[in-house]
mmCIF file of C-alpha atoms and ligand atoms in Angstrom:
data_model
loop_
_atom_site.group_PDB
_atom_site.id
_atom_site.type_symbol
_atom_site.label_atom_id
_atom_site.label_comp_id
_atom_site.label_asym_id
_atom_site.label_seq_id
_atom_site.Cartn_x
_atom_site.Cartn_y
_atom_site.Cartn_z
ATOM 1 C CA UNK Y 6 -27.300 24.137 -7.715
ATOM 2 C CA UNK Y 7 -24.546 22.425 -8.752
ATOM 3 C CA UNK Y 8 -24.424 18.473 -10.248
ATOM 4 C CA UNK Y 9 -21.732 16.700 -9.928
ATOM 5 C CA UNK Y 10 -20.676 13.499 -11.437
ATOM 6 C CA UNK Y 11 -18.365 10.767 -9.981
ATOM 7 C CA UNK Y 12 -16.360 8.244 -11.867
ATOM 8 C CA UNK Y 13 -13.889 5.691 -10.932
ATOM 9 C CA UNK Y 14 -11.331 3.879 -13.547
ATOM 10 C CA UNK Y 15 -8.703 1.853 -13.886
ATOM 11 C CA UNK Y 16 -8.151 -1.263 -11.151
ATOM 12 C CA UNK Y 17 -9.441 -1.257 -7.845
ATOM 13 C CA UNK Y 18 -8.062 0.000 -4.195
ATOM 14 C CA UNK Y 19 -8.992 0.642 -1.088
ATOM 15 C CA UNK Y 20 -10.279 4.047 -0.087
ATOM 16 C CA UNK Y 21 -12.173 4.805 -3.101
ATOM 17 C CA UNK Y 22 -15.433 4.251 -1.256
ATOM 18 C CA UNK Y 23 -14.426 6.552 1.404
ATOM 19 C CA UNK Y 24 -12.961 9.400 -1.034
ATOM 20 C CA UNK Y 25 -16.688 8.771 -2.883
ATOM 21 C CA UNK Y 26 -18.617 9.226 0.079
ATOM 22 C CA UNK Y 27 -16.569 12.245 1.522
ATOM 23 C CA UNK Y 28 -17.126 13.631 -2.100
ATOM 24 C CA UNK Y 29 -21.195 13.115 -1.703
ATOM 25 C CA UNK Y 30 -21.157 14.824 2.124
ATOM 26 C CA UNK Y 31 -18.980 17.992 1.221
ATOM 27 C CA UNK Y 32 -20.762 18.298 -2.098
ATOM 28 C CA UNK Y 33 -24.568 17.926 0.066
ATOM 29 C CA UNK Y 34 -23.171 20.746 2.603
ATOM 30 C CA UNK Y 35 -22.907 22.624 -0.178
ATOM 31 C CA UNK Y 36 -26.117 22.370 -1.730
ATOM 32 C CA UNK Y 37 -24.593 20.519 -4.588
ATOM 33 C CA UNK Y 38 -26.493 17.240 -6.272
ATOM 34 C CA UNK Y 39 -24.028 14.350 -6.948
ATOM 35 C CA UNK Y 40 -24.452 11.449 -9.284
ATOM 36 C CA UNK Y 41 -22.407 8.219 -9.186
ATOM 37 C CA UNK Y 42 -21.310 6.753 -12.926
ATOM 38 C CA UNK Y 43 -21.417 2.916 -12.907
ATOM 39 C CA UNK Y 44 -18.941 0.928 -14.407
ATOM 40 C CA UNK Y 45 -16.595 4.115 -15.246
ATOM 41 C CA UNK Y 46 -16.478 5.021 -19.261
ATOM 42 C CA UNK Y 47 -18.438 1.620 -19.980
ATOM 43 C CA UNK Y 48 -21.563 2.984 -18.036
ATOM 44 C CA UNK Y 49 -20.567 6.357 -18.898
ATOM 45 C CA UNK Y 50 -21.333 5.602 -22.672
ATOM 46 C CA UNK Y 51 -23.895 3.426 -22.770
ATOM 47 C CA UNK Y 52 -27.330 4.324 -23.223
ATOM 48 C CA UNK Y 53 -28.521 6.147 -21.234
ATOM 49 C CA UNK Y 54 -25.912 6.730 -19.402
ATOM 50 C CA UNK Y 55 -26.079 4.293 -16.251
ATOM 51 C CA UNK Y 56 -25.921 6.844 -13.221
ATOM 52 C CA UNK Y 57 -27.210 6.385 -9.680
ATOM 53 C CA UNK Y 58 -28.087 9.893 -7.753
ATOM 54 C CA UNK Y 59 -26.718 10.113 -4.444
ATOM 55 C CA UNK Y 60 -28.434 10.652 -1.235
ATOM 56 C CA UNK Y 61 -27.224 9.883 2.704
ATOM 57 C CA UNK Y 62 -29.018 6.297 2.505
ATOM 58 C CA UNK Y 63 -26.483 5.260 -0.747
ATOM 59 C CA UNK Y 64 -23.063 4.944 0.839
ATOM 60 C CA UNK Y 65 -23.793 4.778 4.515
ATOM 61 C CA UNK Y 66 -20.878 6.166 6.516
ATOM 62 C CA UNK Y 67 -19.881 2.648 8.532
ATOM 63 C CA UNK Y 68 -19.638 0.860 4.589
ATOM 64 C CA UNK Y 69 -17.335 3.840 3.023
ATOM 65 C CA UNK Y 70 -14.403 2.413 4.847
ATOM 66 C CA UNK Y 71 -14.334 -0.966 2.728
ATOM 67 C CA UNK Y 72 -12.299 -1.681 -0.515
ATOM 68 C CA UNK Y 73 -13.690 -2.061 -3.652
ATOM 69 C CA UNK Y 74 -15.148 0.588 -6.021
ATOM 70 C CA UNK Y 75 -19.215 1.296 -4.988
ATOM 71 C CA UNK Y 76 -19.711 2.522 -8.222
ATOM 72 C CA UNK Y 77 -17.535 -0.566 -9.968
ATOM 73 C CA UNK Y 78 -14.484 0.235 -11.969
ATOM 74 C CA UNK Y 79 -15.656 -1.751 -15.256
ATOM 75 C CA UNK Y 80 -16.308 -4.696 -16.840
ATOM 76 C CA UNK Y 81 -14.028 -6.987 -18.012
ATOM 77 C CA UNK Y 82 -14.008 -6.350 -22.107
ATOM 78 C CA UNK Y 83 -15.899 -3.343 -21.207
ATOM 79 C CA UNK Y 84 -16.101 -0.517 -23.665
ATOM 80 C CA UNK Y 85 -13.130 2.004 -22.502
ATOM 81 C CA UNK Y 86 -10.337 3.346 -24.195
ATOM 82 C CA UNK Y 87 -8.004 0.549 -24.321
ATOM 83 C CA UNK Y 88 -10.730 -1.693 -26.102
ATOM 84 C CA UNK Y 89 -12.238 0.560 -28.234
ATOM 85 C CA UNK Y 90 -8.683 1.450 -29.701
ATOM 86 C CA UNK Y 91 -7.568 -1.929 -30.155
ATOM 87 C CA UNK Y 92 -11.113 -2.685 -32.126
ATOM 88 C CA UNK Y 93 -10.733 0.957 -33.869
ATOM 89 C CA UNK Y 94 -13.743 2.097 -31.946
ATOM 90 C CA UNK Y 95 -11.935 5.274 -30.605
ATOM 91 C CA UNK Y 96 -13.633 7.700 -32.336
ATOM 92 C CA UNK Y 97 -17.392 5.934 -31.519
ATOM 93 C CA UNK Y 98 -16.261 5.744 -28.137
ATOM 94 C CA UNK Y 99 -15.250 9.338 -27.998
ATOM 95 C CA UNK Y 100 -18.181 10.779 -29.179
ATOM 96 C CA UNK Y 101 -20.493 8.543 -27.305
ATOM 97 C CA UNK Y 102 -18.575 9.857 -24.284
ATOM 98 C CA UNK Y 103 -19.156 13.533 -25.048
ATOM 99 C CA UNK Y 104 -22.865 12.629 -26.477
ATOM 100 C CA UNK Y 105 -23.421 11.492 -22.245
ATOM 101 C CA UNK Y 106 -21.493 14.120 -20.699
ATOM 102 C CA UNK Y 107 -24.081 16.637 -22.642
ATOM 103 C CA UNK Y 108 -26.719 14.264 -21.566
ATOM 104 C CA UNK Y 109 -25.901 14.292 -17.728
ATOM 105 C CA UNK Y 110 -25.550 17.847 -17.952
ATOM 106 C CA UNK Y 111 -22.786 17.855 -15.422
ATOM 107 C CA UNK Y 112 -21.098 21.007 -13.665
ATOM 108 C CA UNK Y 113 -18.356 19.105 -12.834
ATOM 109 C CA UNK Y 114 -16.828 15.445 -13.185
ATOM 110 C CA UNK Y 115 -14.385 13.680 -10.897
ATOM 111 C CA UNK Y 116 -12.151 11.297 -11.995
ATOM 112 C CA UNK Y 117 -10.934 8.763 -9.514
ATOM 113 C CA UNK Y 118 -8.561 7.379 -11.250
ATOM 114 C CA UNK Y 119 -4.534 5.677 -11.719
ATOM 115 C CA UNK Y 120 -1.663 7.318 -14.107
ATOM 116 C CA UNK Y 121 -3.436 5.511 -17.354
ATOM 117 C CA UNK Y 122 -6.854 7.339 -16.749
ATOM 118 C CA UNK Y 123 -5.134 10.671 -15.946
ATOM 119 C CA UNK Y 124 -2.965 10.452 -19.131
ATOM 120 C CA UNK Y 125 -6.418 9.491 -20.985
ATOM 121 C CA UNK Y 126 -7.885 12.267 -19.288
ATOM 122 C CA UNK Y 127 -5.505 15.001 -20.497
ATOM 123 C CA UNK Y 128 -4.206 13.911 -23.777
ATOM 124 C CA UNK Y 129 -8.327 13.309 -24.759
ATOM 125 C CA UNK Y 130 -9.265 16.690 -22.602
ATOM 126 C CA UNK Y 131 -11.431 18.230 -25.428
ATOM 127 C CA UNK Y 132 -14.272 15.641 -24.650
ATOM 128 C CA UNK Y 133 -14.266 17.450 -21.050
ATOM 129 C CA UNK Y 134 -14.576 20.739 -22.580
ATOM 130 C CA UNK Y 135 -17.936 21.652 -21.433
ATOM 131 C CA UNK Y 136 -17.237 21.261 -17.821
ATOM 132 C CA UNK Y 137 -14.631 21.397 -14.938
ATOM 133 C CA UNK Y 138 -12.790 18.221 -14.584
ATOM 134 C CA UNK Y 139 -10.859 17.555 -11.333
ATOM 135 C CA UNK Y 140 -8.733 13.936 -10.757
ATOM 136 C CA UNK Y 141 -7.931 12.482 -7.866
ATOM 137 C CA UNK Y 142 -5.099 9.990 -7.667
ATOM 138 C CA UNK Y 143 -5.517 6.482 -6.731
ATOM 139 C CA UNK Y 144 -3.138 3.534 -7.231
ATOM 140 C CA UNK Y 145 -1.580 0.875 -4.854
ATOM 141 C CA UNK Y 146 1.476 1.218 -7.281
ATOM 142 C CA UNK Y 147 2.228 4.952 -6.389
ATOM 143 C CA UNK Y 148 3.436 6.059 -9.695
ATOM 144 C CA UNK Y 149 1.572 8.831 -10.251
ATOM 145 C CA UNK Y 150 3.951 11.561 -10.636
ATOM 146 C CA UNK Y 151 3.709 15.467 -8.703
ATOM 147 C CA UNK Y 152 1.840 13.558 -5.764
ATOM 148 C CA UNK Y 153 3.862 11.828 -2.645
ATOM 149 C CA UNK Y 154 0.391 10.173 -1.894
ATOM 150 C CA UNK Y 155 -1.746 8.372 -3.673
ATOM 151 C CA UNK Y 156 -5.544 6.317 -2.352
ATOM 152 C CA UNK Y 157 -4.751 3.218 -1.322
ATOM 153 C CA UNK Y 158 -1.061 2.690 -1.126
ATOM 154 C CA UNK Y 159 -1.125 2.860 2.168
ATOM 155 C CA UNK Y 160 -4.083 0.075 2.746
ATOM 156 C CA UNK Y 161 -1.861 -1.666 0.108
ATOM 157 C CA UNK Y 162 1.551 -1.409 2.006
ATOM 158 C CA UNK Y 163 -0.637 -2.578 5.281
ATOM 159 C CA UNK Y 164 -2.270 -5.426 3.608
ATOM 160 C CA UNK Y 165 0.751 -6.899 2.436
ATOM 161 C CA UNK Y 166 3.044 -5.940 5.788
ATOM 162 C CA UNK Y 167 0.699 -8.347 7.742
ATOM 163 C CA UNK Y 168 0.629 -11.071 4.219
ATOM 164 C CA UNK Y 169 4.387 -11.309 5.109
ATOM 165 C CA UNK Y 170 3.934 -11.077 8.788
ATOM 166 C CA UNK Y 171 2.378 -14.062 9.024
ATOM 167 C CA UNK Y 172 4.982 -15.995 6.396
ATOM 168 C CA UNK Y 173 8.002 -14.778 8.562
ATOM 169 C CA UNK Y 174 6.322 -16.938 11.637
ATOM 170 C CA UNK Y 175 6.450 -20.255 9.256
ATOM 171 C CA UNK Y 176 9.353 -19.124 7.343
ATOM 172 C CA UNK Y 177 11.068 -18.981 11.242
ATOM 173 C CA UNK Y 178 9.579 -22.816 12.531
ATOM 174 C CA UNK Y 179 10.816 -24.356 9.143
ATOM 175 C CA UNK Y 180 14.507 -22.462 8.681
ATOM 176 C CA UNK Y 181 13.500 -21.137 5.448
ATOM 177 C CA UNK Y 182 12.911 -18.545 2.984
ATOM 178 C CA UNK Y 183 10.180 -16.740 1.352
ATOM 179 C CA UNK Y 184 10.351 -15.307 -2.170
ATOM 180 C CA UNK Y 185 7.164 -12.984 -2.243
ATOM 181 C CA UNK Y 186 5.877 -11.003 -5.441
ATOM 182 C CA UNK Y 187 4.522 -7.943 -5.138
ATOM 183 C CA UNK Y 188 2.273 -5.824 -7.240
ATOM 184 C CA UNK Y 189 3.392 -2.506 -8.403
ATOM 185 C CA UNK Y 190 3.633 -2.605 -12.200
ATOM 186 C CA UNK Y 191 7.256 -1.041 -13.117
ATOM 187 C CA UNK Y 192 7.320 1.128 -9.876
ATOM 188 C CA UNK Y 193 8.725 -0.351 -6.791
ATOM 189 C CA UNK Y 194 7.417 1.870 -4.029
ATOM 190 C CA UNK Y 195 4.774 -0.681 -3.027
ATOM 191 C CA UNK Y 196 7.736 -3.755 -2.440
ATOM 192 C CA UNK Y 197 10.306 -0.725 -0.980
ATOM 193 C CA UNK Y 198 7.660 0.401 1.473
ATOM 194 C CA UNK Y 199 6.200 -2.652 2.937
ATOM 195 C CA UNK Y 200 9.897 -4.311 2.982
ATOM 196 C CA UNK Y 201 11.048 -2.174 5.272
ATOM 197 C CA UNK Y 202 8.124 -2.344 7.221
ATOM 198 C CA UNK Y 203 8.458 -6.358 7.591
ATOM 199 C CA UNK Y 204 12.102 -6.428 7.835
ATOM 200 C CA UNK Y 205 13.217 -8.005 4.699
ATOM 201 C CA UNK Y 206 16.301 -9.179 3.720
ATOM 202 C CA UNK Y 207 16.209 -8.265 0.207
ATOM 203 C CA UNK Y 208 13.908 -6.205 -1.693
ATOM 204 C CA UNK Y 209 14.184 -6.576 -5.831
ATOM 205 C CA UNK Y 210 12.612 -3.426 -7.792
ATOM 206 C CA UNK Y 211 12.124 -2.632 -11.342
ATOM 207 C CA UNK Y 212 14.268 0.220 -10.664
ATOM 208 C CA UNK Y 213 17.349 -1.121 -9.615
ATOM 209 C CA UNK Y 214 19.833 -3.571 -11.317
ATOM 210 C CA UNK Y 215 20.681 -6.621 -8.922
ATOM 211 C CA UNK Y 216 23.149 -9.631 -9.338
ATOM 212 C CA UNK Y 217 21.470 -12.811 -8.355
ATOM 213 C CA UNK Y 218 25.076 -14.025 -7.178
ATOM 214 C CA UNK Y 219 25.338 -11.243 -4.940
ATOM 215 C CA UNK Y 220 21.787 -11.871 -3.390
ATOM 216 C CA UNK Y 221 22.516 -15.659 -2.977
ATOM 217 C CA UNK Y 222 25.477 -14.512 -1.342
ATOM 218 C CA UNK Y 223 23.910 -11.820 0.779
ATOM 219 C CA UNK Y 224 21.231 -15.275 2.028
ATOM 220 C CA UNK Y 225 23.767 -17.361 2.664
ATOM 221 C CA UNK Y 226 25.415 -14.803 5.391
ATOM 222 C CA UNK Y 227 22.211 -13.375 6.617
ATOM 223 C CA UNK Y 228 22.413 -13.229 10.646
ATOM 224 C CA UNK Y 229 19.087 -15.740 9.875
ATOM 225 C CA UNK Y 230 18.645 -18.758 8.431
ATOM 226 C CA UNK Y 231 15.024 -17.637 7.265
ATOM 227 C CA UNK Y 232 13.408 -14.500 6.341
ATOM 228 C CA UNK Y 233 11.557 -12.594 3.566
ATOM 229 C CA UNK Y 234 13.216 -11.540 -0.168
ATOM 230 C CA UNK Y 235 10.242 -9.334 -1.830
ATOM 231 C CA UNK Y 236 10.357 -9.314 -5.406
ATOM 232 C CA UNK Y 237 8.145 -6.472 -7.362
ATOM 233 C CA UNK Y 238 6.417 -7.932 -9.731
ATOM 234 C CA UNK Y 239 8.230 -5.493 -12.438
ATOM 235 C CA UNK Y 240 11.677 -6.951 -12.358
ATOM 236 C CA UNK Y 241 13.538 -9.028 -15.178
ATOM 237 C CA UNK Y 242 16.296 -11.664 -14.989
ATOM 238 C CA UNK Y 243 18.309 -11.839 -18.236
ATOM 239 C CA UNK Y 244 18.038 -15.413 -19.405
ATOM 240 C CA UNK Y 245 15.215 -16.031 -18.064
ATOM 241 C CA UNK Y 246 10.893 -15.866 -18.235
ATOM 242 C CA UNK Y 247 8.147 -16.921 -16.095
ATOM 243 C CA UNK Y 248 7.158 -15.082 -12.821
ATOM 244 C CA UNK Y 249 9.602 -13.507 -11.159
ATOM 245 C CA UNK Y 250 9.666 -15.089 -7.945
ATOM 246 C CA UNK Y 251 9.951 -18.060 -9.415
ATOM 247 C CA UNK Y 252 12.837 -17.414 -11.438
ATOM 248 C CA UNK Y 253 14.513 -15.942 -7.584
ATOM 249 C CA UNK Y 254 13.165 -19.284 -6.222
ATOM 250 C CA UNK Y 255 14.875 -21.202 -8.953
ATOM 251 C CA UNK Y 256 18.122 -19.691 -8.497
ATOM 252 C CA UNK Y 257 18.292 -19.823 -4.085
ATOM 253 C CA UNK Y 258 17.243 -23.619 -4.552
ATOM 254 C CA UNK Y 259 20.070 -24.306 -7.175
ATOM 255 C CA UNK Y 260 22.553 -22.584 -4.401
ATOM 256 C CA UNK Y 261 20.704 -24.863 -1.447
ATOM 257 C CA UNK Y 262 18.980 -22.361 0.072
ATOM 258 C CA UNK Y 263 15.321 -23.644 1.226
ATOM 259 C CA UNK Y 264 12.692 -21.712 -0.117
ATOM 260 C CA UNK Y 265 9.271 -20.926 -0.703
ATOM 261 C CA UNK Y 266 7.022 -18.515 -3.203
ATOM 262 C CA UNK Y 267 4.102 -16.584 -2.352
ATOM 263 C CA UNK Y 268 1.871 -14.652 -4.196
ATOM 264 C CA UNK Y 269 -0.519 -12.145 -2.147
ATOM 265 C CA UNK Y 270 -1.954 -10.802 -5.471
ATOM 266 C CA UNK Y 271 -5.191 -9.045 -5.546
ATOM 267 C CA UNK Y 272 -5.261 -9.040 -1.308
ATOM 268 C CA UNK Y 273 -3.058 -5.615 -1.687
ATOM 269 C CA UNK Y 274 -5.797 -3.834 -3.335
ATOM 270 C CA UNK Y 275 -8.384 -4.824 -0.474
ATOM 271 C CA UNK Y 276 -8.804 -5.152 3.055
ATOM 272 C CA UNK Y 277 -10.229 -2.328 5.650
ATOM 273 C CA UNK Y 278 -9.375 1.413 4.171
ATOM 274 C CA UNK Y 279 -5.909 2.099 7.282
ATOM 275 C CA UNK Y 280 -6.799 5.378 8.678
ATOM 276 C CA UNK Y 281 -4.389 7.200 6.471
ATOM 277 C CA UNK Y 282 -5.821 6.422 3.402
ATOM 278 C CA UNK Y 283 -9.234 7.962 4.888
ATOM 279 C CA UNK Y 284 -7.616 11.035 5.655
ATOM 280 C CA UNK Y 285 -6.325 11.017 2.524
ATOM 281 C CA UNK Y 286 -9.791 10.492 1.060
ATOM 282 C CA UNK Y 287 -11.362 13.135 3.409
ATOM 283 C CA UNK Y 288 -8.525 15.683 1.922
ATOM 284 C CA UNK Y 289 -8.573 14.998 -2.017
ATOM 285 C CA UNK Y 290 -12.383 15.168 -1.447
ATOM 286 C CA UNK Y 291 -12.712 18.473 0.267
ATOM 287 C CA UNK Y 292 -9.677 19.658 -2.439
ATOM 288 C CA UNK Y 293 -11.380 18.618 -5.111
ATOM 289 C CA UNK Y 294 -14.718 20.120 -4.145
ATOM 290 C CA UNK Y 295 -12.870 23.669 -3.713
ATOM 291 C CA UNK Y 296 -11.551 23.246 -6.988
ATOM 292 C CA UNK Y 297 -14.673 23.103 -8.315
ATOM 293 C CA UNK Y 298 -15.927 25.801 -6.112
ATOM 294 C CA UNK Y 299 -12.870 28.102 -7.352
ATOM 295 C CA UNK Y 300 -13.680 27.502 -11.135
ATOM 296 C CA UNK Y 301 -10.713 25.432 -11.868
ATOM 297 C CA UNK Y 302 -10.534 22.513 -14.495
ATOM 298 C CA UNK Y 303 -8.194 19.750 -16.005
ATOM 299 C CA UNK Y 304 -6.626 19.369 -12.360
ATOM 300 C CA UNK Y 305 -5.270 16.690 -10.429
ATOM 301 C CA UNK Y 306 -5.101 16.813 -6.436
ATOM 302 C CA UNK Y 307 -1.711 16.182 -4.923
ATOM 303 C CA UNK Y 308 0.060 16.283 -1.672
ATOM 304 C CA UNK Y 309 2.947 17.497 -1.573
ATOM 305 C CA UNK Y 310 5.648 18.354 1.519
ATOM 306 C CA UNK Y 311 2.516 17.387 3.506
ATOM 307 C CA UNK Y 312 0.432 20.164 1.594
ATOM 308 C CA UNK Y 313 -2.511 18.880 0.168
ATOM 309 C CA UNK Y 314 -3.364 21.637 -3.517
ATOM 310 C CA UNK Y 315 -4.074 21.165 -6.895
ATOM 311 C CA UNK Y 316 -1.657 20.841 -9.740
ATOM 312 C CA UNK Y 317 -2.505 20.809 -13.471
ATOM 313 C CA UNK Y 318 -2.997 17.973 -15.932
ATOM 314 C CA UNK Y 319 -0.567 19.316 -18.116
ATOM 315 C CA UNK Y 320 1.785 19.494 -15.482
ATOM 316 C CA UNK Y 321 1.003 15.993 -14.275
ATOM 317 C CA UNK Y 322 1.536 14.812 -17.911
ATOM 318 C CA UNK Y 323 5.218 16.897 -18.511
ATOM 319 C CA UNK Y 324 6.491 16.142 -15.159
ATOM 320 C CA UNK Y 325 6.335 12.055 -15.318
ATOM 321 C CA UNK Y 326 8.413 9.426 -17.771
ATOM 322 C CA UNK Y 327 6.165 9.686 -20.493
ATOM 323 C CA UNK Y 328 6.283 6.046 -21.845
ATOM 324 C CA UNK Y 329 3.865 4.681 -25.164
ATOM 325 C CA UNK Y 330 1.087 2.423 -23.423
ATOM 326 C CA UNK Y 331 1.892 -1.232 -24.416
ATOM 327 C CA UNK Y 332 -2.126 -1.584 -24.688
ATOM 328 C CA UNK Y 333 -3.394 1.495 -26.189
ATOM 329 C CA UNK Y 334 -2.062 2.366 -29.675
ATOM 330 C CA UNK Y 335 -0.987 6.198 -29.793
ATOM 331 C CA UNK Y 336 -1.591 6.447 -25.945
ATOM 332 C CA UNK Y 337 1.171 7.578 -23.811
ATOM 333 C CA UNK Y 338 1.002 7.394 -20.087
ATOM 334 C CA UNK Y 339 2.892 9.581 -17.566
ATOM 335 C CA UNK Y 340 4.994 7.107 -15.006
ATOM 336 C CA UNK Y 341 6.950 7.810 -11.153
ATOM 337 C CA UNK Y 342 9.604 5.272 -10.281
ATOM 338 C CA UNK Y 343 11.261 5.076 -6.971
ATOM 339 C CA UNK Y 344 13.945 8.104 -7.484
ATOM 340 C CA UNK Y 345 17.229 7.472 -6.897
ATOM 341 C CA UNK Y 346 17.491 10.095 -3.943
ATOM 342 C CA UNK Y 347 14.450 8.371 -2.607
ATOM 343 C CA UNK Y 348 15.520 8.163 1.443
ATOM 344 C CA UNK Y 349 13.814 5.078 1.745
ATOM 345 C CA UNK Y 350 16.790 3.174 -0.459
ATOM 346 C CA UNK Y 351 19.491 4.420 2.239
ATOM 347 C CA UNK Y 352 17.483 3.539 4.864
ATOM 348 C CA UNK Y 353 17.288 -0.089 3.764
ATOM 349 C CA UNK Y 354 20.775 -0.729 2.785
ATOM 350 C CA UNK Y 355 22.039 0.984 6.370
ATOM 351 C CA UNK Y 356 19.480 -1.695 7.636
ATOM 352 C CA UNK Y 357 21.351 -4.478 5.651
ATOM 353 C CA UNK Y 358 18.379 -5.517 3.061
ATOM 354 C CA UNK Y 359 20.257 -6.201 -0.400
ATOM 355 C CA UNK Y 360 18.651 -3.571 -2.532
ATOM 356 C CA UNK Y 361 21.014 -4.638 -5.770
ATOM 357 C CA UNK Y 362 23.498 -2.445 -7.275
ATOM 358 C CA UNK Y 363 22.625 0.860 -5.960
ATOM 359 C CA UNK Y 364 25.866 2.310 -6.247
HETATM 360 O O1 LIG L 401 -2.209 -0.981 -11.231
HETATM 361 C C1 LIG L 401 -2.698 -1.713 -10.156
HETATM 362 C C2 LIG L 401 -2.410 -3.183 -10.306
HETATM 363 O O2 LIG L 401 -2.890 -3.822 -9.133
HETATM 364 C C3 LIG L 401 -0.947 -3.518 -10.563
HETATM 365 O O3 LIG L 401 -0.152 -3.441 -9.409
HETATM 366 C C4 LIG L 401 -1.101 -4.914 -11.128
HETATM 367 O O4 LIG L 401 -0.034 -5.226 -11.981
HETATM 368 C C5 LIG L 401 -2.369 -4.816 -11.923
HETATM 369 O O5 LIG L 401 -3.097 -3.724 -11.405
HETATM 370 C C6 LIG L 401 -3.223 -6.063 -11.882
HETATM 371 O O6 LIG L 401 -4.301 -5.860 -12.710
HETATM 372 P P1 LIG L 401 -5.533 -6.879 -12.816
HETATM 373 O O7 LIG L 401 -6.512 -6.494 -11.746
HETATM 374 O O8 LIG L 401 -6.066 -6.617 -14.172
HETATM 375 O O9 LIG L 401 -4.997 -8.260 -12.608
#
């Protein structure tokens, strides 16, 4: 019989309790024994290892459809990479992590985890070298690179669709405008998704330039005299610091356009698991379990073209912008932006949302 260990790192999103409980079912039907790792690498090294053992009473079916991490993501000044390297505890940390791994005598881990954990994963694969290792991708930022999905972006492009639902009906009653910043890190999927879902009359991403003359400009002869501008949290105005909304608001207020700032923050990483994200869950699940069934190791599951496979960490790792982690010395992380040829950018400036610069 197989045991296999579950793990989830980096911030939260929904659809991690539903990937975790698909994970525990498939694995059951299989005659495989699955343990849960509290607090990801924190709970993995301490001692003993804190681990809960799964059985059908420990994730009921009607709960695996909230947000949040079951098995928590971490403390805050937990033990993980990040702090042990900046108190030069990396090489404690790394044994202590191997030292539990022997302990728990797994067959198999999965990693549920964002771009920094994978990166972590592969770059520090030798303390996974006495068992199969298989990732799945999560992240409301979607810049995981060799997947077109990720769990929870979706729940995170629905969450904050309705946030700015709701602001366009006040934004409407008072003639005004709403500056709202999005999550998303230095990827703008998350802010190019849900802007087009809501209509927005500008959407501002880390990934393209934009002239804050021409988006006054584009305001002040918008068919509207109120509306949505989403702002990624990622972007930069030369001159300037604070948030970046604020700095937008700044500028439409000196040019006499009425505005407001919003902030939906940590709502886009909660709020009821959409139905795609599930089926997401359902499919990195069952992927990942026949990846463990096939013998494979150090692999990520993906979709892509609609075909749900695995790819290799090493693969994952080449194939992204490989960028030194501001937090971690010596750590490099492997980042997706919003491509150029990404369809979604035509599709928004044929719908007349000022993108910036794109040409
Ligand atoms: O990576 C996910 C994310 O939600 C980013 O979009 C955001 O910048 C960051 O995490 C927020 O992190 P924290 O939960 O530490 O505030």
């Amino acid at each position: 019989m197989k045991k296999i260990g579950i793990m989830t790192t980096g911030g939260d999103c929904s659809g991690l309790n539903t990937v975790i409980q698909r994970i525990y079912r498939g694995a059951a039907l299989r005659g495989w024994r699955t343990v849960g790792i509290l607090d990801g690498t924190d709970g993995l090294c301490s001692t003993p290892p804190r681990v809960i053992e799964f059985n059908n009473e420990t994730l009921p079916i009607e709960c695996a459809r909230m947000a949040g991490s079951f098995l928590h993501n971490g403390r805050p000044q937990a033990l993980n990479f990040e702090t042990a390297a900046q108190t030069g505890r990396l090489q404690h940390f790394n044994r202590q992590l191997r030292k539990s791994l022997n302990e728990l005598k797994l067959d198999a881990l999965i990693l549920i985890g964002g771009n920094g954990s994978l990166s972590l994963a592969w770059c520090n694969r030798d303390i996974y070298s006495g068992l199969q290792l298989i990732c799945i991708p999560k992240t409301i930022d979607m810049d995981i690179p060799l997947t077109d999905k990720t769990i929870g972006f979706n729940t995170a492009v629905q969450q904050l669709t309705s946030f700015c639902d709701q602001l366009m009906l006040t934004a409407r009653s008072h003639h005004r405008w709403f500056v709202v910043q999005t999550m998303g890190r230095d990827c703008g999927q998350l802010a190019l998704n849900a802007g087009i879902a809501i209509g927005a009359s500008a959407i501002l991403i880390p990934e393209i330039k934009f002239d804050v003359h021409k988006l006054i400009d584009h305001i002040l002869h918008a068919p509207r005299d109120y509306g949505i501008i989403l702002v990624s949290e990622g972007i930069s105005l030369r001159g300037h610091s604070g948030r970046p909304a604020d700095m937008i608001s700044r500028k439409l207020t000196a040019a006499g356009i009425p505005n407001r700032t919003a902030y939906p923050e940590h709502t886009q990483r909660v709020g009821d698991t959409t139905a795609a994200d599930r089926i997401l869950a359902a499919r990195f699940a069952d992927c990942a379990l026949n990846a463990i069934a096939n013998n494979e190791t150090y692999v990520m599951t993906a979709v892509h073209d609609c075909e749900c496979k695995t790819v290799s960490l090493e693969e994952f790792f080449s194939a992204g912008y490989v960028t030194a982690d501001p937090n971690i010395p010596d750590l490099q992380t492997s980042d997706a932006y919003v491509s150029p040829d990404d369809p979604l950018l035509d599709i928004a400036t044929n719908m007349g949302i000022y993108l910036g610069e794109t040409k």
